[in-house]
Amino acid sequence: MENTKADIQTNVEDRKEIDTEVILQYRDYEVNMDDVTERVKAHYIAKGFKADSIENMQIYVKPEDFTAYYVINDGVVGKVNLF
């Protein structure tokens, strides 16, 4: 029996959201990646932008520099400390 596209979509929608926590460990340090994301958003807002203006965000984590670099809305760049 083959599933139709509608059946597959229904199965995907019925799946429960999994509560996930991502922790970066480097040397004797560790940081929750959700905290890093919130720091990036706060840094963006501190630059004078509105939180609801965020359409897309990329965060590049570089633990050897203890830094997370970001690009928001394909143009606003910055960095925050990881630890």
PDB file of C-alpha atoms in Angstrom:
ATOM      1  CA  MET A   1       0.000   0.000   0.000  1.00  0.00           C
ATOM      2  CA  GLU A   2       1.498   3.326  -1.054  1.00  0.00           C
ATOM      3  CA  ASN A   3       1.104   6.498   0.953  1.00  0.00           C
ATOM      4  CA  THR A   4      -0.235   9.494  -0.875  1.00  0.00           C
ATOM      5  CA  LYS A   5       1.367  12.895  -0.508  1.00  0.00           C
ATOM      6  CA  ALA A   6      -1.532  13.917   1.755  1.00  0.00           C
ATOM      7  CA  ASP A   7      -0.961  10.847   3.989  1.00  0.00           C
ATOM      8  CA  ILE A   8       2.727  11.667   4.326  1.00  0.00           C
ATOM      9  CA  GLN A   9       1.961  15.312   5.173  1.00  0.00           C
ATOM     10  CA  THR A  10      -0.555  14.208   7.815  1.00  0.00           C
ATOM     11  CA  ASN A  11       2.016  11.870   9.364  1.00  0.00           C
ATOM     12  CA  VAL A  12       4.598  14.651   9.501  1.00  0.00           C
ATOM     13  CA  GLU A  13       2.120  17.046  11.108  1.00  0.00           C
ATOM     14  CA  ASP A  14       1.122  14.430  13.711  1.00  0.00           C
ATOM     15  CA  ARG A  15       4.694  14.028  14.956  1.00  0.00           C
ATOM     16  CA  LYS A  16       5.423  15.480  18.337  1.00  0.00           C
ATOM     17  CA  GLU A  17       8.004  18.272  18.547  1.00  0.00           C
ATOM     18  CA  ILE A  18      11.142  17.035  20.289  1.00  0.00           C
ATOM     19  CA  ASP A  19      12.593  19.231  23.025  1.00  0.00           C
ATOM     20  CA  THR A  20      16.263  19.494  22.064  1.00  0.00           C
ATOM     21  CA  GLU A  21      19.159  21.157  23.841  1.00  0.00           C
ATOM     22  CA  VAL A  22      22.521  21.606  22.114  1.00  0.00           C
ATOM     23  CA  ILE A  23      25.547  22.175  24.339  1.00  0.00           C
ATOM     24  CA  LEU A  24      28.943  23.100  22.926  1.00  0.00           C
ATOM     25  CA  GLN A  25      31.860  21.859  25.024  1.00  0.00           C
ATOM     26  CA  TYR A  26      35.351  23.167  24.371  1.00  0.00           C
ATOM     27  CA  ARG A  27      38.239  22.597  26.714  1.00  0.00           C
ATOM     28  CA  ASP A  28      36.952  23.458  30.196  1.00  0.00           C
ATOM     29  CA  TYR A  29      34.041  25.530  28.885  1.00  0.00           C
ATOM     30  CA  GLU A  30      30.490  24.774  27.857  1.00  0.00           C
ATOM     31  CA  VAL A  31      27.636  26.851  26.525  1.00  0.00           C
ATOM     32  CA  ASN A  32      24.037  26.195  25.575  1.00  0.00           C
ATOM     33  CA  MET A  33      23.563  27.122  21.920  1.00  0.00           C
ATOM     34  CA  ASP A  34      20.110  28.580  22.654  1.00  0.00           C
ATOM     35  CA  ASP A  35      21.868  31.067  24.955  1.00  0.00           C
ATOM     36  CA  VAL A  36      24.246  31.984  22.139  1.00  0.00           C
ATOM     37  CA  THR A  37      21.286  32.578  19.822  1.00  0.00           C
ATOM     38  CA  GLU A  38      19.693  34.858  22.408  1.00  0.00           C
ATOM     39  CA  ARG A  39      22.976  36.777  22.824  1.00  0.00           C
ATOM     40  CA  VAL A  40      23.125  37.261  19.055  1.00  0.00           C
ATOM     41  CA  LYS A  41      19.565  38.615  19.012  1.00  0.00           C
ATOM     42  CA  ALA A  42      20.330  40.949  21.940  1.00  0.00           C
ATOM     43  CA  HIS A  43      23.464  42.209  20.175  1.00  0.00           C
ATOM     44  CA  TYR A  44      21.438  42.871  17.013  1.00  0.00           C
ATOM     45  CA  ILE A  45      18.814  44.796  18.991  1.00  0.00           C
ATOM     46  CA  ALA A  46      21.542  46.769  20.798  1.00  0.00           C
ATOM     47  CA  LYS A  47      22.709  47.928  17.356  1.00  0.00           C
ATOM     48  CA  GLY A  48      19.324  49.632  16.964  1.00  0.00           C
ATOM     49  CA  PHE A  49      17.415  47.016  14.989  1.00  0.00           C
ATOM     50  CA  LYS A  50      14.001  45.658  15.951  1.00  0.00           C
ATOM     51  CA  ALA A  51      13.691  41.990  16.969  1.00  0.00           C
ATOM     52  CA  ASP A  52      10.749  41.429  14.631  1.00  0.00           C
ATOM     53  CA  SER A  53      12.851  42.553  11.659  1.00  0.00           C
ATOM     54  CA  ILE A  54      14.855  39.305  11.735  1.00  0.00           C
ATOM     55  CA  GLU A  55      14.004  37.255   8.661  1.00  0.00           C
ATOM     56  CA  ASN A  56      17.018  34.941   8.638  1.00  0.00           C
ATOM     57  CA  MET A  57      20.068  34.383  10.776  1.00  0.00           C
ATOM     58  CA  GLN A  58      23.269  32.396  10.405  1.00  0.00           C
ATOM     59  CA  ILE A  59      25.544  31.830  13.388  1.00  0.00           C
ATOM     60  CA  TYR A  60      29.090  30.582  12.898  1.00  0.00           C
ATOM     61  CA  VAL A  61      30.589  29.138  16.074  1.00  0.00           C
ATOM     62  CA  LYS A  62      34.364  29.294  16.376  1.00  0.00           C
ATOM     63  CA  PRO A  63      35.269  27.869  19.792  1.00  0.00           C
ATOM     64  CA  GLU A  64      39.016  28.340  19.321  1.00  0.00           C
ATOM     65  CA  ASP A  65      38.320  32.111  19.186  1.00  0.00           C
ATOM     66  CA  PHE A  66      35.678  31.880  21.960  1.00  0.00           C
ATOM     67  CA  THR A  67      33.391  33.702  19.518  1.00  0.00           C
ATOM     68  CA  ALA A  68      30.148  33.265  17.593  1.00  0.00           C
ATOM     69  CA  TYR A  69      29.972  35.317  14.401  1.00  0.00           C
ATOM     70  CA  TYR A  70      26.599  36.089  12.876  1.00  0.00           C
ATOM     71  CA  VAL A  71      24.879  37.394   9.757  1.00  0.00           C
ATOM     72  CA  ILE A  72      21.290  38.573  10.043  1.00  0.00           C
ATOM     73  CA  ASN A  73      19.063  39.316   7.049  1.00  0.00           C
ATOM     74  CA  ASP A  74      21.965  38.645   4.676  1.00  0.00           C
ATOM     75  CA  GLY A  75      23.740  41.863   5.612  1.00  0.00           C
ATOM     76  CA  VAL A  76      24.023  42.763   9.290  1.00  0.00           C
ATOM     77  CA  VAL A  77      27.158  41.174  10.724  1.00  0.00           C
ATOM     78  CA  GLY A  78      28.534  40.976  14.223  1.00  0.00           C
ATOM     79  CA  LYS A  79      30.039  38.747  16.856  1.00  0.00           C
ATOM     80  CA  VAL A  80      29.400  37.753  20.464  1.00  0.00           C
ATOM     81  CA  ASN A  81      31.471  35.933  23.050  1.00  0.00           C
ATOM     82  CA  LEU A  82      30.707  32.243  23.417  1.00  0.00           C
ATOM     83  CA  PHE A  83      31.594  31.813  27.063  1.00  0.00           C
TER      84      PHE A  83
END
